[in-house]
Amino acid sequence: MATEAIAVFDIGKTNKKFFLFDLDFKEVHRDYTYLEPIEDEDGHPTENLTELQHWIKSTFHNILKSKEYNVKAVNFSSYGASFVHLDDMGKVVTPLYNYTKPIPEEVISRFYGQYGPEIPFCRETGTTREGMLNSGIQLYWLKHEKPEVFAKIKHSLHLPQYLSYLFTGIPVSEYTSIGCHTALWNYEKQDYHDWVYQEEIHKVLPSIVDTGTSINTKLMGHPIKVGVGIHDSSSALLPYIRSIDKKFLLLSTGTWSIALNPFSKELLTDEDTNSNCINYMRINGEPVKAARLFLGNEYNEKIKELAQLFHVSEDHHKSVGFNPALYQKLKDKFTHTFEWTSLDVESPKPPAPMNFDSYEEAYHQLMMELVELQVDRIKRAIGNDAIDQLYIDGGFAHNQIFVELLAHGFENMKVKTTDASLGSALGAAIAISDVELDQKFLKNNYALKKHRPLITN
């Protein structure tokens, strides 16, 4: 008997993954590939859309031929802030411009000159000024800098919706992609921002549908529900929202550490915007207040420095556990020591000298200083909400010192860690399913662990 399954394409910048989940959301099949980037017309690296299309279609074709699985639905999770522009024949008009591609500063300055001031605009749109990462600015750039190209565009689809379009031929927009630092959406009016209408950009943006929408179609004779796609950060949050019955904050850690508060009813303040807070969007269009910190990137840089300073391998940090005596020693004479190279915060002036007796002591000091910054970002995301549950996922969920110090910084909160390696893919499967999740879901699927403190004072 073939296993009934939900298929998900989880498309990251580096790895492209394909999953099958059974109807209890257990992974039953996985496939992945790596596609070398190509270059756009300016020599900037970009996604190889042709190869991506080929891999997706051939992978799905092969799974439908298999007698082992009966695929009932397919959905798509992908990085956001990336548009695929189609002409009136459905042909791709431009490369999929990488969101790291620079836009000329004069174009961005002109935009904010027309539709700013910058801080009120960013507050309304839940963004910070980040060029192509604000995907709406890409449309403004195309219209004014490449008008002959812009004139060919019939539909502009964010990448998750383009992946869905490959299966259905139906162009749509959906909330989580629109609400992801695009500068398109006015969170105060809950509609596209006025600039979108003034520039007539809305004419290339298809109708908005709910993220849970599916389109019934037949593929190779199989009746299949095709989802409309979901932005990966919103997708990773969804299993928590569906299975936790109390307010919580999710700290998603990695290269970026993002504190996500899906319960904030407050609009961003000017101070929030100045502190690198942005909005993501839930699948129902409600805002998610997010406070970001380039934590993983800074951590990796400092680990290299400490390895050189103490003549140990760069992996040495993985063997360091929490030492209460070292922590107390550093706490009793705490002074800031580290100068930050990639964090959007001021380093102490002047920093204390690196007078440490051991790598372990220096490492504890590093973690104390990083967690101090992380605590501030979490408090920023919480705002005035009454939240007493903190979930940590991603790489730092496995760092004992990080979790211990963070829990100590929020002594009145219950701190739990999860292993959400399938997070965005599993969220996409849940988004297209009508199944209600219970409170055991995270324990059964995400290796949920309650933190038990080691610091006693």
Short mmCIF file of C-alpha atoms in Angstrom, two decimals:
data_model
loop_
_atom_site.label_atom_id
_atom_site.label_comp_id
_atom_site.label_asym_id
_atom_site.label_seq_id
_atom_site.Cartn_x
_atom_site.Cartn_y
_atom_site.Cartn_z
CA MET A 1 0.00 0.00 0.00
CA ALA A 2 1.44 3.37 -1.03
CA THR A 3 2.09 5.89 1.78
CA GLU A 4 -0.11 8.98 1.52
CA ALA A 5 2.18 12.00 1.65
CA ILE A 6 2.50 15.78 1.49
CA ALA A 7 5.38 16.98 -0.70
CA VAL A 8 7.38 20.14 0.04
CA PHE A 9 10.08 21.88 -1.95
CA ASP A 10 12.22 23.85 0.51
CA ILE A 11 14.39 26.16 -1.58
CA GLY A 12 17.25 27.88 0.21
CA LYS A 13 19.96 30.11 -1.21
CA THR A 14 22.46 27.25 -1.02
CA ASN A 15 20.67 23.92 -0.76
CA LYS A 16 17.49 22.89 -2.56
CA LYS A 17 15.56 20.24 -0.65
CA PHE A 18 12.56 18.05 -1.37
CA PHE A 19 10.65 16.32 1.42
CA LEU A 20 7.77 13.93 1.74
CA PHE A 21 5.84 13.92 5.02
CA ASP A 22 3.25 11.35 5.95
CA LEU A 23 -0.11 12.57 7.25
CA ASP A 24 1.30 12.66 10.80
CA PHE A 25 4.02 15.03 9.53
CA LYS A 26 6.81 12.48 9.91
CA GLU A 27 9.53 12.72 7.26
CA VAL A 28 9.41 9.68 4.98
CA HIS A 29 11.60 10.81 2.08
CA ARG A 30 14.23 13.44 1.37
CA ASP A 31 16.15 14.54 -1.70
CA TYR A 32 18.39 17.54 -2.17
CA THR A 33 20.72 19.20 -4.61
CA TYR A 34 23.15 22.08 -4.81
CA LEU A 35 22.99 24.36 -7.84
CA GLU A 36 25.93 26.52 -8.80
CA PRO A 37 24.88 30.17 -9.08
CA ILE A 38 25.11 31.93 -12.41
CA GLU A 39 25.67 35.64 -13.06
CA ASP A 40 23.21 38.36 -13.98
CA GLU A 41 23.93 40.99 -16.63
CA ASP A 42 26.13 42.92 -14.16
CA GLY A 43 28.18 39.89 -13.12
CA HIS A 44 26.42 39.51 -9.75
CA PRO A 45 25.71 35.92 -8.63
CA THR A 46 22.11 34.82 -9.00
CA GLU A 47 19.91 31.74 -8.87
CA ASN A 48 20.03 29.44 -11.89
CA LEU A 49 16.28 29.44 -12.48
CA THR A 50 16.45 27.14 -15.49
CA GLU A 51 18.31 24.44 -13.56
CA LEU A 52 16.04 24.95 -10.53
CA GLN A 53 12.94 24.44 -12.69
CA HIS A 54 14.44 21.32 -14.21
CA TRP A 55 15.35 19.81 -10.82
CA ILE A 56 11.92 20.56 -9.33
CA LYS A 57 9.98 19.12 -12.26
CA SER A 58 12.14 16.02 -12.66
CA THR A 59 12.14 15.33 -8.90
CA PHE A 60 8.36 15.58 -8.72
CA HIS A 61 7.90 13.56 -11.90
CA ASN A 62 9.99 10.75 -10.42
CA ILE A 63 8.10 10.71 -7.14
CA LEU A 64 4.74 10.58 -8.95
CA LYS A 65 5.99 7.58 -10.95
CA SER A 66 6.92 5.82 -7.71
CA LYS A 67 4.46 3.25 -6.44
CA GLU A 68 5.80 3.75 -2.91
CA TYR A 69 4.07 7.10 -2.28
CA ASN A 70 0.67 8.61 -3.03
CA VAL A 71 1.24 12.36 -3.06
CA LYS A 72 -1.93 14.22 -2.01
CA ALA A 73 -0.55 17.77 -1.90
CA VAL A 74 2.56 19.84 -2.64
CA ASN A 75 3.69 23.16 -1.21
CA PHE A 76 6.74 25.41 -1.37
CA SER A 77 8.91 27.14 1.22
CA SER A 78 11.57 29.53 0.05
CA TYR A 79 13.61 32.59 0.88
CA GLY A 80 11.85 35.86 0.29
CA ALA A 81 12.68 39.30 -1.06
CA SER A 82 13.23 37.78 -4.50
CA PHE A 83 11.02 38.41 -7.50
CA VAL A 84 10.51 36.40 -10.67
CA HIS A 85 9.16 38.72 -13.37
CA LEU A 86 7.01 37.20 -16.12
CA ASP A 87 5.83 38.63 -19.43
CA ASP A 88 2.35 38.16 -20.92
CA MET A 89 3.37 34.75 -22.27
CA GLY A 90 4.59 33.54 -18.86
CA LYS A 91 8.24 33.80 -19.88
CA VAL A 92 10.82 34.98 -17.33
CA VAL A 93 11.86 38.54 -18.18
CA THR A 94 14.92 39.12 -15.93
CA PRO A 95 17.37 37.10 -13.86
CA LEU A 96 16.19 36.36 -10.33
CA TYR A 97 18.16 39.24 -8.86
CA ASN A 98 20.02 38.27 -5.70
CA TYR A 99 18.89 40.31 -2.72
CA THR A 100 22.55 41.11 -1.99
CA LYS A 101 22.87 42.90 -5.34
CA PRO A 102 23.49 46.61 -4.71
CA ILE A 103 21.06 49.19 -6.02
CA PRO A 104 22.68 52.55 -6.86
CA GLU A 105 22.49 54.80 -3.80
CA GLU A 106 21.06 57.66 -5.84
CA VAL A 107 18.05 55.47 -6.71
CA ILE A 108 17.39 54.61 -3.07
CA SER A 109 17.90 58.22 -1.96
CA ARG A 110 15.48 59.37 -4.65
CA PHE A 111 12.91 56.82 -3.45
CA TYR A 112 13.04 57.96 0.17
CA GLY A 113 13.08 61.57 -1.00
CA GLN A 114 9.79 60.94 -2.77
CA TYR A 115 8.09 58.70 -0.22
CA GLY A 116 9.90 59.33 3.06
CA PRO A 117 11.03 60.59 5.49
CA GLU A 118 12.89 57.31 5.91
CA ILE A 119 12.12 56.48 9.56
CA PRO A 120 8.32 56.99 9.32
CA PHE A 121 8.29 55.04 6.04
CA CYS A 122 10.25 52.15 7.57
CA ARG A 123 7.98 52.14 10.61
CA GLU A 124 4.85 51.95 8.45
CA THR A 125 6.24 49.20 6.22
CA GLY A 126 7.99 47.23 8.99
CA THR A 127 11.34 47.48 7.20
CA THR A 128 14.80 48.89 7.45
CA ARG A 129 16.65 50.50 4.53
CA GLU A 130 18.26 47.50 2.83
CA GLY A 131 18.21 48.03 -0.91
CA MET A 132 17.32 44.93 -2.92
CA LEU A 133 16.39 43.10 0.30
CA ASN A 134 13.37 45.42 0.24
CA SER A 135 12.03 43.68 -2.84
CA GLY A 136 9.55 46.46 -3.58
CA ILE A 137 12.50 48.77 -4.19
CA GLN A 138 13.60 46.36 -6.90
CA LEU A 139 10.39 47.12 -8.80
CA TYR A 140 10.98 50.87 -8.35
CA TRP A 141 14.56 50.41 -9.63
CA LEU A 142 13.40 48.44 -12.67
CA LYS A 143 10.70 50.95 -13.52
CA HIS A 144 13.03 53.95 -13.40
CA GLU A 145 16.39 52.49 -14.39
CA LYS A 146 15.31 49.77 -16.85
CA PRO A 147 11.96 51.03 -18.20
CA GLU A 148 12.18 48.91 -21.35
CA VAL A 149 12.46 45.79 -19.17
CA PHE A 150 9.74 46.92 -16.76
CA ALA A 151 7.38 47.49 -19.70
CA LYS A 152 7.55 43.77 -20.50
CA ILE A 153 6.44 42.65 -17.02
CA LYS A 154 2.92 41.28 -16.73
CA HIS A 155 3.29 39.63 -13.29
CA SER A 156 5.92 39.89 -10.55
CA LEU A 157 5.88 36.84 -8.28
CA HIS A 158 7.87 36.35 -5.12
CA LEU A 159 9.89 33.16 -5.37
CA PRO A 160 7.57 30.90 -3.28
CA GLN A 161 4.64 31.88 -5.51
CA TYR A 162 6.66 31.36 -8.67
CA LEU A 163 7.40 27.80 -7.58
CA SER A 164 3.65 27.25 -7.18
CA TYR A 165 3.06 28.88 -10.59
CA LEU A 166 5.31 26.23 -12.19
CA PHE A 167 2.68 23.64 -11.22
CA THR A 168 -0.55 25.60 -11.74
CA GLY A 169 0.12 28.40 -14.24
CA ILE A 170 -1.91 30.65 -11.92
CA PRO A 171 -0.13 33.82 -10.68
CA VAL A 172 -0.96 34.84 -7.09
CA SER A 173 0.45 36.90 -4.25
CA GLU A 174 0.27 35.83 -0.58
CA TYR A 175 0.70 37.54 2.75
CA THR A 176 3.91 36.11 4.19
CA SER A 177 5.96 37.00 1.11
CA ILE A 178 4.43 40.48 0.84
CA GLY A 179 5.01 41.15 4.54
CA CYS A 180 8.66 40.11 4.59
CA HIS A 181 10.71 43.36 4.63
CA THR A 182 9.55 44.17 1.09
CA ALA A 183 8.59 47.85 1.71
CA LEU A 184 5.37 47.08 -0.20
CA TRP A 185 2.94 46.73 2.72
CA ASN A 186 1.60 49.40 5.06
CA TYR A 187 1.01 47.64 8.38
CA GLU A 188 -1.00 50.58 9.70
CA LYS A 189 -3.47 50.53 6.78
CA GLN A 190 -3.23 46.76 6.17
CA ASP A 191 -2.92 47.38 2.44
CA TYR A 192 -0.18 48.11 -0.04
CA HIS A 193 1.63 51.33 0.80
CA ASP A 194 0.54 54.46 -1.04
CA TRP A 195 3.77 54.53 -3.06
CA VAL A 196 2.84 51.19 -4.66
CA TYR A 197 -0.34 52.73 -6.08
CA GLN A 198 1.30 56.04 -7.01
CA GLU A 199 3.97 54.20 -9.01
CA GLU A 200 1.29 51.82 -10.38
CA ILE A 201 3.39 48.90 -9.19
CA HIS A 202 0.20 47.18 -7.98
CA LYS A 203 -0.67 46.43 -11.60
CA VAL A 204 2.06 43.77 -11.82
CA LEU A 205 1.27 42.26 -8.41
CA PRO A 206 -1.31 39.45 -8.72
CA SER A 207 -4.32 39.14 -6.44
CA ILE A 208 -3.55 38.32 -2.80
CA VAL A 209 -4.75 34.95 -1.51
CA ASP A 210 -4.57 33.39 1.94
CA THR A 211 -1.37 31.43 2.57
CA GLY A 212 -3.39 28.29 3.25
CA THR A 213 -5.00 28.42 -0.20
CA SER A 214 -4.59 25.38 -2.42
CA ILE A 215 -5.37 24.86 -6.09
CA ASN A 216 -6.78 21.52 -7.19
CA THR A 217 -5.10 20.17 -10.28
CA LYS A 218 -4.12 16.91 -11.99
CA LEU A 219 -0.49 16.03 -12.56
CA MET A 220 0.34 12.88 -14.53
CA GLY A 221 -3.21 11.72 -13.84
CA HIS A 222 -2.91 12.24 -10.07
CA PRO A 223 -5.34 14.66 -8.33
CA ILE A 224 -3.14 16.93 -6.21
CA LYS A 225 -3.64 20.02 -4.08
CA VAL A 226 -1.00 22.63 -4.96
CA GLY A 227 -0.20 25.23 -2.31
CA VAL A 228 0.62 28.85 -3.09
CA GLY A 229 3.95 28.84 -1.22
CA ILE A 230 5.12 30.50 1.99
CA HIS A 231 8.09 32.60 3.05
CA ASP A 232 10.54 30.42 4.98
CA SER A 233 10.73 32.51 8.18
CA SER A 234 6.94 32.61 8.50
CA SER A 235 6.82 28.91 7.66
CA ALA A 236 9.29 28.04 10.43
CA LEU A 237 7.12 29.90 12.93
CA LEU A 238 3.85 28.20 11.94
CA PRO A 239 4.26 24.85 13.80
CA TYR A 240 4.78 26.78 17.03
CA ILE A 241 1.73 28.96 16.49
CA ARG A 242 -0.45 25.96 15.68
CA SER A 243 0.66 23.81 18.65
CA ILE A 244 1.20 26.24 21.57
CA ASP A 245 -1.86 27.56 23.38
CA LYS A 246 -0.11 30.43 25.24
CA LYS A 247 1.77 33.51 24.12
CA PHE A 248 5.42 32.83 23.38
CA LEU A 249 8.51 34.29 21.78
CA LEU A 250 10.59 32.24 19.34
CA LEU A 251 14.30 32.94 19.08
CA SER A 252 15.45 31.51 15.76
CA THR A 253 19.24 31.37 15.76
CA GLY A 254 21.81 30.96 13.03
CA THR A 255 23.83 33.46 11.02
CA TRP A 256 21.09 35.88 12.01
CA SER A 257 19.43 35.55 15.38
CA ILE A 258 15.81 36.67 15.05
CA ALA A 259 13.49 37.17 18.02
CA LEU A 260 9.95 36.64 16.71
CA ASN A 261 6.88 37.85 18.61
CA PRO A 262 3.76 36.74 16.73
CA PHE A 263 1.42 38.26 19.33
CA SER A 264 2.42 41.93 19.19
CA LYS A 265 -0.51 44.22 18.48
CA GLU A 266 1.68 47.32 18.66
CA LEU A 267 2.90 49.05 15.54
CA LEU A 268 6.63 49.62 15.33
CA THR A 269 7.93 52.80 16.95
CA ASP A 270 10.68 55.04 15.61
CA GLU A 271 12.93 53.62 18.34
CA ASP A 272 12.11 50.07 17.18
CA THR A 273 13.06 50.96 13.62
CA ASN A 274 16.30 52.55 14.77
CA SER A 275 17.04 49.32 16.70
CA ASN A 276 16.78 47.13 13.57
CA CYS A 277 13.28 45.84 14.33
CA ILE A 278 11.16 44.80 11.37
CA ASN A 279 7.89 43.01 10.74
CA TYR A 280 7.30 39.60 9.26
CA MET A 281 3.76 38.43 8.62
CA ARG A 282 1.63 35.54 9.84
CA ILE A 283 -0.32 33.55 7.30
CA ASN A 284 -3.49 35.48 8.22
CA GLY A 285 -1.85 38.85 7.50
CA GLU A 286 -1.16 39.82 11.13
CA PRO A 287 2.28 41.27 11.90
CA VAL A 288 5.11 39.44 13.63
CA LYS A 289 7.43 41.82 15.46
CA ALA A 290 11.02 40.77 14.85
CA ALA A 291 14.27 42.02 16.39
CA ARG A 292 17.41 40.92 14.55
CA LEU A 293 21.02 40.46 15.60
CA PHE A 294 23.87 39.28 13.34
CA LEU A 295 24.81 36.94 16.17
CA GLY A 296 26.02 33.82 14.38
CA ASN A 297 28.20 35.79 12.01
CA GLU A 298 29.87 37.72 14.85
CA TYR A 299 30.25 34.55 16.90
CA ASN A 300 32.08 32.81 14.06
CA GLU A 301 34.48 35.73 13.66
CA LYS A 302 35.26 35.81 17.37
CA ILE A 303 35.77 32.03 17.53
CA LYS A 304 38.50 32.37 14.90
CA GLU A 305 40.15 35.16 16.90
CA LEU A 306 40.09 33.13 20.13
CA ALA A 307 41.46 30.05 18.36
CA GLN A 308 44.44 32.08 17.13
CA LEU A 309 44.95 33.78 20.49
CA PHE A 310 45.05 30.52 22.45
CA HIS A 311 46.56 28.30 19.71
CA VAL A 312 43.68 25.83 19.59
CA SER A 313 41.53 24.52 16.74
CA GLU A 314 38.59 26.58 15.54
CA ASP A 315 36.31 23.74 16.68
CA HIS A 316 37.53 23.92 20.28
CA HIS A 317 34.47 25.92 21.37
CA LYS A 318 32.29 22.86 20.75
CA SER A 319 33.87 21.08 23.71
CA VAL A 320 33.34 23.89 26.23
CA GLY A 321 30.47 23.38 28.66
CA PHE A 322 29.05 25.82 31.18
CA ASN A 323 31.33 26.34 34.19
CA PRO A 324 29.48 28.02 37.10
CA ALA A 325 32.72 28.95 38.88
CA LEU A 326 34.13 30.67 35.77
CA TYR A 327 30.84 32.46 35.24
CA GLN A 328 30.81 33.75 38.82
CA LYS A 329 34.43 34.91 38.58
CA LEU A 330 33.71 36.89 35.42
CA LYS A 331 30.42 38.23 36.75
CA ASP A 332 32.07 39.56 39.93
CA LYS A 333 34.53 41.69 37.94
CA PHE A 334 32.55 42.09 34.71
CA THR A 335 33.87 44.54 32.14
CA HIS A 336 33.27 44.54 28.38
CA THR A 337 36.20 43.11 26.46
CA PHE A 338 35.19 42.39 22.87
CA GLU A 339 35.06 44.82 19.96
CA TRP A 340 32.30 43.94 17.48
CA THR A 341 33.05 43.85 13.78
CA SER A 342 29.69 42.93 12.22
CA LEU A 343 27.07 43.78 14.84
CA ASP A 344 24.97 46.91 14.50
CA VAL A 345 25.79 47.96 18.07
CA GLU A 346 28.48 50.13 19.57
CA SER A 347 31.53 48.43 21.06
CA PRO A 348 32.59 49.52 24.56
CA LYS A 349 35.06 52.38 24.62
CA PRO A 350 37.67 51.52 25.52
CA PRO A 351 37.33 47.73 25.76
CA ALA A 352 39.14 45.95 28.58
CA PRO A 353 42.33 44.07 27.65
CA MET A 354 42.19 40.35 26.82
CA ASN A 355 43.64 39.18 30.13
CA PHE A 356 42.23 35.68 30.39
CA ASP A 357 43.82 32.66 32.02
CA SER A 358 42.38 30.20 29.51
CA TYR A 359 40.38 29.77 26.32
CA GLU A 360 37.43 28.58 28.43
CA GLU A 361 37.45 31.81 30.44
CA ALA A 362 37.63 33.98 27.31
CA TYR A 363 34.86 31.95 25.71
CA HIS A 364 32.57 32.40 28.75
CA GLN A 365 33.26 36.14 28.58
CA LEU A 366 32.36 36.20 24.88
CA MET A 367 29.10 34.39 25.52
CA MET A 368 28.21 36.70 28.42
CA GLU A 369 28.67 39.75 26.19
CA LEU A 370 26.78 38.27 23.22
CA VAL A 371 23.89 37.11 25.42
CA GLU A 372 23.69 40.59 26.96
CA LEU A 373 22.99 41.93 23.47
CA GLN A 374 20.57 39.08 22.75
CA VAL A 375 18.58 39.79 25.92
CA ASP A 376 18.18 43.40 24.80
CA ARG A 377 16.88 42.32 21.37
CA ILE A 378 14.41 39.87 22.91
CA LYS A 379 13.07 42.57 25.24
CA ARG A 380 12.68 44.81 22.21
CA ALA A 381 10.63 42.14 20.41
CA ILE A 382 8.46 41.47 23.48
CA GLY A 383 7.66 45.15 23.98
CA ASN A 384 4.74 45.52 26.35
CA ASP A 385 3.35 42.02 25.79
CA ALA A 386 2.98 39.64 28.74
CA ILE A 387 4.99 36.63 27.51
CA ASP A 388 6.35 33.95 29.80
CA GLN A 389 7.51 31.29 27.33
CA LEU A 390 10.72 31.46 25.29
CA TYR A 391 11.57 28.87 22.64
CA ILE A 392 15.06 28.66 21.14
CA ASP A 393 15.75 26.86 17.87
CA GLY A 394 18.63 26.75 15.42
CA GLY A 395 22.35 26.38 16.08
CA PHE A 396 22.53 28.15 19.44
CA ALA A 397 19.82 25.90 20.90
CA HIS A 398 22.62 23.33 21.22
CA ASN A 399 25.04 25.74 22.92
CA GLN A 400 24.77 25.02 26.65
CA ILE A 401 26.38 28.29 27.74
CA PHE A 402 24.18 30.41 25.47
CA VAL A 403 20.98 28.73 26.68
CA GLU A 404 22.03 28.90 30.34
CA LEU A 405 22.93 32.58 30.25
CA LEU A 406 19.83 33.50 28.26
CA ALA A 407 17.59 31.65 30.70
CA HIS A 408 19.29 33.49 33.55
CA GLY A 409 18.50 36.78 31.79
CA PHE A 410 14.81 35.82 31.74
CA GLU A 411 14.34 34.14 35.10
CA ASN A 412 10.56 34.64 35.00
CA MET A 413 10.19 32.87 31.67
CA LYS A 414 10.03 29.17 30.89
CA VAL A 415 12.86 28.49 28.44
CA LYS A 416 12.66 25.55 26.06
CA THR A 417 14.86 24.42 23.18
CA THR A 418 13.81 22.63 20.02
CA ASP A 419 15.57 20.89 17.16
CA ALA A 420 13.75 22.36 14.19
CA SER A 421 15.92 21.17 11.33
CA LEU A 422 12.77 20.59 9.27
CA GLY A 423 11.18 23.85 10.41
CA SER A 424 10.40 25.74 7.21
CA ALA A 425 9.59 22.58 5.22
CA LEU A 426 7.33 21.21 7.94
CA GLY A 427 5.61 24.57 8.24
CA ALA A 428 4.81 24.52 4.52
CA ALA A 429 3.27 21.05 4.90
CA ILE A 430 1.18 22.25 7.84
CA ALA A 431 0.08 25.38 5.96
CA ILE A 432 -1.60 23.30 3.27
CA SER A 433 -3.14 20.85 5.75
CA ASP A 434 -6.37 21.20 7.71
CA VAL A 435 -5.01 19.08 10.58
CA GLU A 436 -5.16 20.55 14.08
CA LEU A 437 -1.89 20.21 16.02
CA ASP A 438 -1.87 19.39 19.72
CA GLN A 439 0.58 20.41 22.44
CA LYS A 440 2.54 17.16 22.06
CA PHE A 441 3.50 18.06 18.50
CA LEU A 442 6.71 19.89 19.40
CA LYS A 443 7.79 17.13 21.77
CA ASN A 444 7.13 14.42 19.20
CA ASN A 445 8.47 16.25 16.14
CA TYR A 446 10.92 18.88 17.40
CA ALA A 447 12.81 17.21 20.28
CA LEU A 448 11.38 19.79 22.68
CA LYS A 449 13.43 20.13 25.90
CA LYS A 450 12.71 22.19 28.99
CA HIS A 451 15.71 24.07 30.34
CA ARG A 452 16.78 23.26 33.89
CA PRO A 453 18.97 26.08 35.26
CA LEU A 454 22.51 25.57 36.48
CA ILE A 455 22.90 29.13 37.78
CA THR A 456 21.32 29.17 41.22
CA ASN A 457 21.62 32.83 42.18
#
